[in-house]
Coordinates of C-alpha atoms in Angstrom, one line a residue:
M176 CA -9.5 30.8 20.6
N177 CA -8.8 33.0 17.3
R178 CA -5.1 31.6 17.3
K179 CA -3.9 31.0 14.2
N180 CA -1.9 27.5 13.2
L181 CA 0.4 26.6 11.3
A182 CA -0.8 24.2 9.0
L183 CA 0.7 21.5 6.3
G184 CA -0.6 21.8 2.7
N185 CA -3.0 19.0 3.4
E186 CA -4.4 19.9 6.5
A187 CA -5.3 23.3 4.9
I188 CA -6.8 21.0 2.3
A189 CA -8.8 18.9 4.1
Q190 CA -9.9 22.4 6.7
G191 CA -11.4 23.5 3.4
L192 CA -13.3 19.9 2.4
L193 CA -14.7 20.5 5.8
E194 CA -15.6 23.5 6.1
N195 CA -17.3 23.5 3.4
G196 CA -19.6 20.6 3.7
C197 CA -18.0 17.6 2.3
A198 CA -20.2 14.7 3.5
I199 CA -18.2 11.9 1.8
A200 CA -14.5 11.8 0.9
T201 CA -12.2 9.0 0.4
S202 CA -8.0 8.0 -1.1
Y203 CA -6.1 6.0 -1.6
P204 CA -2.7 6.7 0.1
G205 CA 0.1 7.8 -2.2
T206 CA 2.6 11.1 -1.6
P207 CA 2.3 13.8 -1.4
A208 CA -1.3 13.8 -1.0
S209 CA -1.0 11.0 1.6
E210 CA -2.1 13.6 4.6
I211 CA -5.6 15.2 2.8
L212 CA -7.4 12.5 4.2
S213 CA -6.0 11.3 7.7
S214 CA -5.9 15.0 8.3
L215 CA -9.9 14.9 6.9
A216 CA -10.6 12.3 9.1
R217 CA -8.4 13.7 12.3
L218 CA -10.3 16.7 11.8
Q219 CA -13.8 14.8 12.2
R220 CA -13.1 13.0 15.4
Q221 CA -11.9 16.7 16.9
T222 CA -14.9 18.0 15.7
G223 CA -17.2 15.3 15.5
A224 CA -18.5 16.2 12.4
A225 CA -20.6 14.2 10.1
L226 CA -18.5 13.0 7.8
H227 CA -18.1 9.9 6.0
A228 CA -14.0 9.4 5.3
Q229 CA -12.3 6.0 3.9
W230 CA -9.3 4.6 2.0
A231 CA -10.9 2.6 -0.4
V232 CA -8.9 0.0 -2.1
N233 CA -7.6 2.0 -4.9
E234 CA -7.7 5.2 -6.9
K235 CA -10.9 3.7 -8.9
I236 CA -13.1 2.4 -6.2
A237 CA -12.4 6.2 -3.8
F238 CA -13.5 7.6 -7.0
E239 CA -16.1 5.7 -7.8
I240 CA -17.7 5.9 -3.5
A241 CA -17.0 9.3 -3.9
Y242 CA -18.7 10.4 -7.3
A243 CA -21.8 8.3 -6.3
G244 CA -22.5 10.7 -3.2
C245 CA -22.5 13.7 -5.4
Q246 CA -24.7 11.8 -7.8
A247 CA -27.4 11.5 -4.8
G248 CA -26.5 15.6 -4.4
L249 CA -24.1 16.3 -1.9
R250 CA -20.8 17.6 -1.8
T251 CA -17.9 14.9 -1.9
A252 CA -14.2 14.8 -2.7
V253 CA -11.7 12.6 -3.4
S254 CA -8.2 12.3 -2.9
M255 CA -5.2 11.0 -5.1
K256 CA -1.1 11.7 -6.0
Q257 CA -1.0 12.2 -9.7
V258 CA 0.4 8.1 -10.9
G259 CA -3.4 7.1 -8.5
L260 CA -5.5 9.1 -11.2
N261 CA -4.5 6.8 -14.2
V262 CA -5.8 3.9 -12.0
A263 CA -8.9 6.7 -11.5
A264 CA -9.3 7.7 -15.8
D265 CA -12.1 5.2 -16.3
P266 CA -14.1 7.1 -14.2
L267 CA -13.5 10.1 -14.3
M268 CA -13.9 10.6 -18.3
S269 CA -17.3 9.0 -17.7
A270 CA -18.0 11.3 -14.6
A271 CA -17.2 14.4 -17.1
Y272 CA -20.3 13.8 -19.5
M273 CA -22.1 12.7 -16.6
G274 CA -21.9 15.3 -14.3
T275 CA -22.9 15.7 -10.7
S276 CA -25.8 16.7 -8.6
G277 CA -24.4 17.5 -5.5
G278 CA -20.2 19.1 -5.8
F279 CA -17.6 17.1 -7.0
V280 CA -13.6 17.8 -5.9
V281 CA -10.9 15.7 -7.2
I282 CA -7.8 15.8 -5.9
S283 CA -4.6 15.0 -8.0
A284 CA -1.4 15.7 -6.0
D285 CA 1.4 16.0 -8.7
D286 CA 4.8 15.6 -8.1
P287 CA 6.9 17.6 -9.8
G288 CA 10.5 16.5 -9.8
P289 CA 9.9 14.0 -8.7
H290 CA 10.1 13.1 -5.5
S291 CA 8.8 9.8 -4.9
S292 CA 7.1 9.5 -7.7
Q293 CA 7.4 7.6 -10.7
T294 CA 6.6 10.3 -13.0
E295 CA 5.9 14.0 -14.2
Q296 CA 3.0 13.8 -15.5
D297 CA 0.9 17.0 -14.8
S298 CA -3.1 16.1 -14.1
R299 CA -3.6 19.1 -16.2
L300 CA -3.3 17.2 -18.8
M301 CA -5.9 14.7 -17.1
A302 CA -8.2 17.4 -16.6
M303 CA -7.7 18.7 -20.0
M304 CA -8.4 15.4 -21.9
A305 CA -11.4 14.8 -19.3
K306 CA -12.4 18.1 -20.0
I307 CA -13.3 19.4 -17.1
P308 CA -12.0 22.3 -15.3
V309 CA -8.7 22.6 -12.8
L310 CA -7.9 24.6 -10.4
D311 CA -4.1 25.3 -9.6
P312 CA -3.2 26.7 -5.9
D313 CA -0.1 28.5 -5.0
S314 CA 0.2 28.0 -1.3
P315 CA -1.7 25.7 1.3
A316 CA -4.0 28.6 2.0
Q317 CA -5.2 29.6 -1.2
A318 CA -5.3 25.7 -1.5
R319 CA -7.7 25.7 1.0
E320 CA -9.7 29.0 -0.3
L321 CA -10.0 26.9 -3.2
V322 CA -12.0 24.3 -2.5
A323 CA -14.9 26.0 -1.7
V324 CA -14.2 28.1 -5.4
A325 CA -14.3 24.2 -6.7
Y326 CA -17.5 23.5 -4.4
A327 CA -19.2 26.2 -6.1
L328 CA -18.4 25.8 -9.4
S329 CA -18.7 22.6 -10.0
E330 CA -22.1 23.2 -8.6
A331 CA -23.3 26.0 -11.0
F332 CA -22.6 23.8 -13.9
R333 CA -23.1 20.5 -12.2
I334 CA -19.3 18.9 -13.4
P335 CA -16.8 17.4 -11.1
V336 CA -13.8 19.9 -10.0
M337 CA -10.1 19.3 -9.9
L338 CA -8.0 20.8 -7.9
R339 CA -4.5 20.5 -8.6
P340 CA -1.5 21.0 -5.7
T341 CA 2.1 19.6 -5.9
T342 CA 4.7 19.1 -3.6
R343 CA 5.4 22.6 -2.4
V344 CA 1.8 22.8 -2.0
C345 CA 1.0 19.4 -0.4
H346 CA 4.0 19.6 2.2
A347 CA 4.5 23.3 3.4
R348 CA 3.4 25.0 6.2
Q349 CA 1.7 28.0 6.7
D350 CA 0.0 30.4 9.5
M351 CA -4.3 29.7 8.8
A352 CA -7.3 30.6 10.9
P353 CA -9.3 28.6 12.4
L354 CA -11.2 25.4 11.7
S355 CA -15.6 26.4 10.9
P356 CA -16.6 23.6 10.1
R357 CA -19.7 23.7 8.4
P358 CA -22.1 20.4 8.4
P359 CA -23.7 18.9 4.7
E360 CA -27.0 20.9 4.3
R361 CA -28.3 18.2 2.6
Q362 CA -30.4 15.1 2.7
P363 CA -29.1 12.5 -0.1
A364 CA -31.6 12.2 -3.1
F365 CA -31.1 10.1 -6.0
E366 CA -32.6 11.3 -9.0
K367 CA -33.5 8.3 -11.4
N368 CA -32.6 9.5 -15.0
P369 CA -30.8 6.3 -16.7
A370 CA -30.6 8.2 -20.1
R371 CA -27.8 10.4 -17.6
W372 CA -26.6 8.2 -15.4
A373 CA -26.2 5.0 -16.8
A374 CA -26.3 6.6 -21.0
T375 CA -26.1 5.0 -23.9
P376 CA -24.0 6.4 -26.9
K377 CA -26.4 8.2 -28.3
F378 CA -26.7 10.2 -25.3
R379 CA -23.1 9.7 -24.1
N380 CA -23.0 12.0 -27.2
Q381 CA -25.9 14.5 -26.3
L382 CA -24.1 14.9 -23.4
H383 CA -20.8 15.4 -24.7
H384 CA -22.1 18.7 -26.6
E385 CA -23.8 19.5 -23.5
L386 CA -20.0 19.7 -21.9
E387 CA -18.5 21.5 -24.4
R388 CA -21.3 24.3 -23.7
K389 CA -20.5 23.7 -19.7
L390 CA -16.6 24.7 -20.6
A391 CA -17.9 28.0 -22.7
E392 CA -20.0 29.0 -20.2
I393 CA -16.6 27.9 -17.2
A394 CA -14.1 29.8 -19.8
I395 CA -16.0 32.8 -18.6
Y396 CA -17.2 32.2 -15.1
P397 CA -15.9 35.6 -13.0
A398 CA -15.4 33.4 -10.1
T399 CA -12.1 31.6 -11.7
A400 CA -10.7 34.5 -13.7
P401 CA -7.1 35.1 -13.8
L402 CA -5.7 38.0 -11.2
K403 CA -3.1 40.7 -11.8
L404 CA -0.5 40.2 -9.2
N405 CA 1.1 44.1 -9.7
A406 CA 0.4 47.5 -10.2
A407 CA 2.7 47.8 -13.6
G408 CA 0.5 49.8 -16.2
E409 CA 0.7 49.7 -20.2
T410 CA 3.4 47.5 -20.2
P411 CA 4.7 45.7 -23.2
K412 CA 5.8 42.7 -21.5
A413 CA 4.0 40.0 -19.7
I414 CA 4.5 37.5 -17.1
V415 CA 1.7 34.1 -16.5
V416 CA 2.0 32.0 -13.6
S417 CA 0.4 29.4 -11.8
G418 CA 0.5 27.0 -9.7
V419 CA 4.0 27.4 -6.7
A420 CA 5.4 29.9 -9.4
A421 CA 3.5 32.2 -8.9
A422 CA 4.2 32.2 -5.4
H423 CA 7.7 32.6 -6.1
A424 CA 7.3 35.2 -8.8
R425 CA 5.5 37.3 -7.0
E426 CA 8.4 37.5 -4.5
I427 CA 11.6 37.5 -7.1
M428 CA 9.6 40.1 -8.8
A429 CA 9.0 42.4 -5.7
D430 CA 13.2 41.9 -5.0
L431 CA 14.2 42.6 -8.1
G432 CA 12.5 45.7 -8.4
I433 CA 10.8 44.8 -11.4
G434 CA 6.8 45.4 -10.5
D435 CA 6.2 48.4 -12.9
R436 CA 8.0 47.6 -15.3
I437 CA 6.3 43.9 -16.8
A438 CA 2.5 42.8 -15.4
L439 CA 2.5 39.8 -13.7
Y440 CA -1.2 37.5 -13.8
Q441 CA -1.9 34.6 -12.1
V442 CA -3.8 31.6 -13.4
R443 CA -5.4 30.1 -11.2
Q444 CA -8.1 28.1 -14.0
P445 CA -5.8 26.4 -16.3
F446 CA -8.6 24.6 -18.2
P447 CA -10.8 26.0 -19.4
L448 CA -8.0 29.0 -19.8
H449 CA -10.8 32.3 -19.7
T450 CA -11.1 33.8 -22.8
D451 CA -11.4 37.1 -22.1
F452 CA -8.1 37.0 -20.9
T453 CA -6.6 35.3 -23.4
A454 CA -8.3 38.2 -25.8
Q455 CA -6.7 40.5 -23.5
L456 CA -3.1 39.4 -22.7
L457 CA -3.0 39.2 -26.8
A458 CA -4.1 42.1 -27.8
A459 CA -2.4 44.6 -24.7
H460 CA 1.8 42.9 -24.3
S461 CA 3.8 41.4 -27.3
E462 CA 5.9 39.9 -24.9
I463 CA 4.6 37.2 -22.5
L464 CA 7.2 34.7 -21.0
V465 CA 4.6 31.7 -18.5
I466 CA 5.8 29.6 -16.0
E467 CA 3.9 26.9 -15.4
E468 CA 4.3 23.3 -13.7
T469 CA 5.4 20.7 -15.0
M470 CA 4.0 20.8 -18.9
G471 CA 2.8 23.8 -21.1
V472 CA -0.9 23.4 -20.5
I473 CA -1.6 27.7 -20.2
E474 CA 0.7 27.8 -23.3
M475 CA -0.7 25.4 -25.0
Q476 CA -3.7 27.4 -25.1
L477 CA -2.5 31.1 -25.8
A478 CA -0.8 29.3 -28.7
D479 CA 1.2 31.8 -30.4
R480 CA 4.8 31.8 -31.1
Q481 CA 5.6 34.7 -32.0
R482 CA 5.1 37.0 -28.4
V483 CA 4.7 33.6 -25.9
R484 CA 7.5 31.8 -24.5
G485 CA 7.7 29.2 -22.3
K486 CA 8.2 25.3 -22.2
L487 CA 8.1 24.8 -25.3
C488 CA 11.0 27.1 -26.6
G489 CA 12.9 26.3 -23.7
A490 CA 12.4 29.5 -21.9
V491 CA 11.2 27.0 -18.4
S492 CA 12.6 23.6 -18.0
R493 CA 10.3 21.0 -19.7
V494 CA 11.7 18.6 -16.7
G495 CA 11.6 18.6 -13.0
E496 CA 10.5 20.7 -10.4
I497 CA 10.2 25.1 -11.3
L498 CA 12.6 26.5 -7.8
P499 CA 13.0 29.7 -6.9
E500 CA 15.8 30.5 -8.5
A501 CA 15.2 29.0 -12.0
V502 CA 12.4 31.6 -11.5
E503 CA 14.2 34.5 -11.4
N504 CA 17.0 33.5 -14.0
S505 CA 13.6 33.0 -16.0
I506 CA 12.8 36.3 -15.1
R507 CA 15.9 38.2 -15.5
Q508 CA 16.1 36.5 -18.4
F509 CA 13.6 37.7 -19.2
A510 CA 13.5 41.6 -18.0
G511 CA 16.7 41.2 -19.8
L512 CA 18.2 42.3 -16.3
P513 CA 21.8 40.8 -15.5
G514 CA 23.6 37.9 -13.2
R515 CA 22.5 34.7 -12.6
V516 CA 21.2 32.9 -9.5
P517 CA 23.5 30.2 -9.4
S518 CA 21.7 26.5 -8.8
L519 CA 22.4 25.1 -5.4
P520 CA 24.9 22.4 -5.2
T521 CA 23.6 18.5 -5.3
V522 CA 24.8 17.1 -1.7
P523 CA 25.5 13.6 -1.9
G524 CA 23.5 11.7 0.6
R525 CA 23.1 8.2 1.5
R526 CA 20.9 6.0 -0.6
P527 CA 17.8 5.5 0.4
T528 CA 17.6 2.4 2.0
L529 CA 14.7 -0.5 4.1
C530 CA 14.8 1.2 7.7
A531 CA 16.7 -0.8 9.8
G532 CA 15.2 -4.0 11.8
C533 CA 13.0 -4.6 8.5
P534 CA 11.3 -7.2 7.4
H535 CA 11.5 -6.6 4.5
R536 CA 15.4 -7.2 4.2
A537 CA 15.1 -10.4 5.4
S538 CA 12.9 -10.9 2.7
Y539 CA 14.9 -10.2 0.0
F540 CA 17.6 -12.2 1.5
A541 CA 15.8 -15.5 1.6
I542 CA 14.4 -15.0 -1.7
K543 CA 18.5 -15.1 -3.0
R544 CA 18.5 -17.5 -1.5
A545 CA 16.0 -19.8 -2.4
A546 CA 16.7 -18.4 -6.2
P547 CA 19.7 -17.2 -6.7
R548 CA 19.4 -16.8 -10.3
A549 CA 16.0 -16.6 -10.5
I550 CA 14.5 -13.2 -12.4
Y551 CA 12.8 -10.9 -9.4
T552 CA 10.1 -8.8 -10.6
G553 CA 8.6 -6.0 -7.8
D554 CA 6.7 -3.2 -7.4
I555 CA 5.4 -0.2 -6.4
G556 CA 6.0 0.6 -2.0
C557 CA 8.8 0.7 0.1
Y558 CA 9.9 -2.8 -0.5
T559 CA 10.6 -1.1 -4.2
L560 CA 13.9 -1.0 -2.5
G561 CA 15.0 -5.1 -2.5
L562 CA 16.8 -3.4 -5.7
N563 CA 20.0 -2.6 -3.3
L564 CA 19.5 -6.2 -2.4
G565 CA 20.0 -7.6 -6.3
A566 CA 15.8 -8.8 -5.4
V567 CA 14.1 -6.5 -7.6
D568 CA 15.0 -6.8 -11.6
T569 CA 11.8 -4.6 -12.7
V570 CA 9.5 -1.6 -11.7
L571 CA 6.8 -0.9 -13.3
C572 CA 3.5 0.6 -11.7
M573 CA 1.3 -1.1 -9.0
G574 CA 0.7 -5.3 -9.4
A575 CA 2.7 -5.0 -12.8
A576 CA 5.3 -7.4 -10.4
I577 CA 2.8 -10.4 -10.7
S578 CA 1.5 -9.2 -14.8
Q579 CA 5.3 -9.3 -15.4
A580 CA 5.9 -12.4 -14.0
A581 CA 3.2 -13.7 -16.2
G582 CA 5.1 -11.8 -19.4
F583 CA 8.3 -13.0 -18.6
Y584 CA 6.9 -17.2 -17.7
H585 CA 5.4 -16.7 -21.6
A586 CA 9.2 -15.5 -22.9
F587 CA 11.0 -18.5 -21.5
K588 CA 8.6 -21.1 -21.1
N589 CA 9.8 -22.9 -24.1
A590 CA 14.0 -21.8 -23.5
P591 CA 16.0 -25.3 -22.8
K592 CA 16.4 -24.4 -18.8
P593 CA 14.0 -22.0 -18.1
P594 CA 14.6 -19.1 -15.4
D595 CA 11.9 -19.3 -12.1
I596 CA 10.6 -16.3 -11.6
V597 CA 9.9 -14.9 -8.1
A598 CA 7.2 -12.0 -8.0
T599 CA 7.1 -9.7 -4.6
I600 CA 4.5 -7.4 -4.0
G601 CA 2.9 -5.5 -0.5
D602 CA 0.4 -6.5 0.5
S603 CA -1.7 -3.1 -0.1
T604 CA -1.1 -3.5 -3.2
F605 CA -1.7 -7.0 -3.5
F606 CA -5.3 -5.9 -2.4
H607 CA -4.7 -2.0 -5.2
A608 CA -4.0 -4.1 -8.7
G609 CA -2.6 -7.4 -7.8
V610 CA -5.6 -9.5 -7.2
P611 CA -6.3 -9.5 -11.0
A612 CA -2.9 -10.1 -12.1
L613 CA -3.0 -13.4 -10.1
I614 CA -5.9 -14.6 -11.3
D615 CA -4.7 -14.2 -15.4
A616 CA -1.4 -16.3 -13.7
V617 CA -3.6 -19.0 -12.3
V618 CA -5.6 -19.2 -15.7
Q619 CA -3.1 -19.4 -17.3
G620 CA -1.4 -21.8 -14.6
V621 CA 2.2 -19.5 -15.1
K622 CA 5.2 -21.1 -12.9
F623 CA 6.2 -18.5 -10.5
V624 CA 6.0 -18.2 -6.9
L625 CA 4.7 -14.8 -5.6
V626 CA 5.7 -13.7 -2.3
I627 CA 3.8 -11.5 -1.2
L628 CA 5.8 -8.6 2.0
D629 CA 2.7 -8.5 4.2
N630 CA 4.0 -6.3 6.9
R631 CA 0.3 -5.2 7.8
T632 CA -0.1 -1.6 6.7
T633 CA 0.0 0.8 3.7
A634 CA 4.0 1.4 4.9
M635 CA 5.6 4.0 2.7
T636 CA 2.5 6.2 2.9
G637 CA 2.3 6.3 6.5
N638 CA 0.9 3.2 7.5
Q639 CA -2.9 3.7 6.6
P640 CA -4.9 0.7 7.1
T641 CA -4.9 -1.9 4.7
P642 CA -8.2 -4.3 3.9
A643 CA -6.8 -7.0 6.8
T644 CA -6.0 -4.6 9.4
G645 CA -9.7 -4.0 10.7
T646 CA -9.5 -0.2 11.2
G647 CA -10.6 2.2 8.9
A648 CA -9.4 5.7 8.4
M649 CA -11.9 7.5 11.7
D650 CA -9.6 4.3 13.2
E651 CA -13.4 2.7 13.9
P652 CA -14.1 -1.6 13.5
L653 CA -14.3 -2.8 10.5
N654 CA -14.4 -6.1 8.9
R655 CA -10.9 -7.9 7.3
V656 CA -10.0 -10.0 5.1
A657 CA -7.3 -12.3 4.7
I658 CA -4.8 -12.6 2.7
E659 CA -4.5 -16.4 2.7
S660 CA -8.7 -17.1 1.9
L661 CA -7.7 -14.0 -1.6
V662 CA -4.9 -16.2 -2.6
R663 CA -7.2 -19.5 -2.6
G664 CA -9.9 -17.8 -3.8
C665 CA -7.7 -16.9 -6.9
G666 CA -7.7 -20.2 -7.2
V667 CA -3.7 -21.0 -6.0
S668 CA -3.1 -23.9 -4.9
R669 CA -0.2 -23.6 -2.1
C670 CA 0.0 -20.7 -0.6
E671 CA 1.7 -20.9 3.3
T672 CA 2.2 -18.3 5.3
A673 CA 5.5 -17.3 7.0
D674 CA 7.3 -15.3 9.6
P675 CA 10.5 -13.4 7.5
Y676 CA 12.3 -12.9 11.0
Q677 CA 12.7 -16.9 11.3
L678 CA 15.1 -16.7 8.2
E679 CA 15.9 -20.7 7.9
A680 CA 12.5 -21.4 8.6
F681 CA 11.8 -18.8 6.1
T682 CA 14.4 -19.8 3.4
R683 CA 13.3 -22.7 3.3
T684 CA 9.0 -22.0 2.8
V685 CA 10.5 -20.0 -0.3
R686 CA 13.0 -22.7 -1.4
A687 CA 10.0 -25.0 -1.6
A688 CA 8.0 -23.1 -2.9
V689 CA 10.1 -22.2 -5.7
K690 CA 10.2 -26.0 -6.6
Y691 CA 5.7 -26.1 -6.4
S692 CA 6.3 -23.8 -8.8
R693 CA 8.2 -25.7 -11.3
S694 CA 6.3 -28.3 -11.9
S695 CA 3.2 -27.0 -10.7
G696 CA 2.1 -23.7 -11.7
P697 CA 1.5 -20.7 -9.4
A698 CA 3.1 -20.8 -5.5
V699 CA 2.1 -17.6 -3.1
V700 CA 4.4 -17.3 0.7
I701 CA 3.1 -14.4 2.1
A702 CA 5.7 -13.4 4.4
R703 CA 4.3 -11.4 7.4
H704 CA 5.6 -9.8 10.0
P705 CA 4.4 -6.3 10.9
C706 CA 5.9 -2.8 10.3
L707 CA 8.4 -1.2 13.3
L708 CA 7.3 1.8 12.4
D709 CA 3.5 1.0 12.8
K710 CA 2.4 2.1 15.7
R711 CA -1.0 0.5 16.5
R712 CA 1.4 -3.2 16.1
Q713 CA 2.5 -3.1 19.4
E714 CA 3.9 -6.6 19.5
A715 CA 7.0 -4.7 17.0
A716 CA 8.8 -2.7 19.6
A717 CA 8.7 -5.8 21.6
L718 CA 12.1 -7.2 20.7
A719 CA 15.0 -7.8 23.1
Q720 CA 18.1 -8.6 21.3
A721 CA 21.0 -6.7 21.2
P722 CA 23.7 -8.0 18.1
T723 CA 27.3 -7.4 18.6
V724 CA 30.0 -8.5 16.7
G725 CA 32.8 -11.1 17.7
D726 CA 36.3 -11.8 17.3
A727 CA 35.5 -14.4 14.4
C728 CA 34.3 -11.4 11.9
D729 CA 37.2 -10.9 9.6
G730 CA 35.9 -7.9 7.9
C731 CA 34.9 -9.9 4.5
G732 CA 31.6 -7.5 4.1
Y733 CA 29.2 -9.9 3.3
C734 CA 26.5 -8.6 5.6
L735 CA 27.0 -4.9 4.1
K736 CA 26.7 -5.9 0.7
N737 CA 24.0 -8.5 0.8
F738 CA 21.8 -7.9 4.1
E739 CA 22.9 -3.9 3.4
C740 CA 21.6 -3.1 7.4
P741 CA 21.6 0.4 8.1
A742 CA 22.7 -0.3 11.8
M743 CA 25.4 -1.5 10.4
G744 CA 29.0 -0.3 9.3
M745 CA 32.6 -1.2 8.9
D746 CA 35.2 -0.3 11.6
P747 CA 38.4 2.2 9.4
E748 CA 40.1 1.3 12.8
T749 CA 40.0 -2.2 13.3
E750 CA 38.5 -3.4 10.0
R751 CA 35.6 -4.9 11.3
V752 CA 31.5 -4.8 11.6
R753 CA 29.9 -2.9 14.1
I754 CA 26.4 -2.7 14.8
D755 CA 25.6 1.1 16.0
P756 CA 22.9 0.2 18.8
L757 CA 20.9 3.4 18.2
V758 CA 20.0 2.2 14.9
C759 CA 19.5 -1.7 15.8
S760 CA 16.1 -3.1 16.0
G761 CA 17.0 -5.7 17.5
C762 CA 15.4 -8.0 15.6
G763 CA 17.8 -10.7 15.8
V764 CA 17.8 -11.1 11.5
C765 CA 22.3 -10.3 10.9
L766 CA 22.5 -13.0 13.7
T767 CA 21.7 -16.0 10.9
I768 CA 23.3 -14.1 8.0
C769 CA 27.3 -14.2 8.7
P770 CA 29.4 -16.7 7.2
Q771 CA 32.0 -16.1 9.7
K772 CA 29.1 -16.6 12.6
A773 CA 30.7 -13.8 14.0
I774 CA 27.4 -11.7 15.6
A775 CA 25.8 -13.0 18.8
A776 CA 22.8 -11.9 20.9
C777 CA 23.0 -10.5 24.2
A778 CA 20.2 -9.6 26.2
R779 CA 19.5 -5.0 26.2
D780 CA 19.8 -3.5 29.4

């Protein structure tokens, strides 16, 4: 029963939350953080732990729910990806001033690289701006360990504490000791104190003074002090690392045999940097190399340009993930060792595309037919890949498809022939940030079409539920919010729902909406068909058509260019299109797109 398990980093963080008495955990899905809450919900079901876990409609809401829980004295947590922290920035800044009663951990997962994000921003800088301590784990096991440290630190100083794992920590796997869940030990108790919890500017000033005092004390807090990772004695050189760079540097220095020549320190709390450590480091070493992702947060606090090397002088790359070969090259150069580790060659791969049978592909094909010369504003999600189909011109941030549609409308509304504008947004993103933008568009009379790509799930991050799903993070039944009612409640007069798999009828619906929008203002089309990867949607798997390509195919490639289904490809021998039955989902949409009518259906075996 005491056998170790191979756990994902995000699962390790979930274990840390559960065994430290977390009572409320909230999140909005976003890679690389998505599996934290889903793992927590799974562990809750396995152990029966007393825990409320929920997907919130966006990161701000998730933060505020979890924060209220800690105001009531409980241990709580909120998790998100780094750009999600931007959405939660408003309550984050105020929560730092007002502080906490119970322990409160803000988990913001960064994505150096970036592998699945719009930016490489460093959440540690957000922690600095908010003036809260941040912990930077180097591995799944340390992430789990630092959850306990974060709760202890939060409760010792009554302050939110950020845990900042990166992609390599979130998605790495490591042997883990068995889970030992700890039930919440406290009953909720809210102590009314309006001067603190509803502070006016005068009291906020006092709270700011108190916050600065806390930071000064946290900067000497023993439990989060930097660690010396090797046995080097009094050496002129020292390397300071944090996050996953610490794991790389420890192994590389051992392999290079320089563990006794250069001191190696790991900073687990990049902000506030420990004052005693800073003084000792600068007093003992004449040359210091700092390796950290993504910005020079530690380097800035050391603030000695004569002795400290890092990102500011170019010794460490300012852009991208710091891979092991990059860490070794920096260490070799700093240590005066010959040689350089070559970077791995970039392997050309197939560009990302929508899945075979994805209903979004049919929606974009119809939109291009209905409004071929329109401006297409897009949004964040797997449907961003509509840009491959020429149906997405802009992508900025969550919910911006609607706001940008409004901006283009105002830019062109006095032009002799203003263009049609079609915005696309996923169902989860519409709930997240699209509703306020749609209200604004209605009030301003913006003439555009909004197509809500409703596949009944948050597909890109692993099929988490939306407010329309009717189930929660722990598969518990919940109320549903109907998108049609929400759209009409925003003041939209024309709202129709259609299935993009019914391509001809769906195209007519979009075309009619475009015509309506030119004269009457916003029109909404809800393109509804379930995601094929969502296992909860059994009807999605009940497709039976197996398309075949007949002799009428002349190899024009129209379907490959304009529909880009990964099941379709050109046969070099026959110079005709072929369909891979192992990839094809049998959606049957391709039957209607071939100009030669060369694709026909036959029953599956």
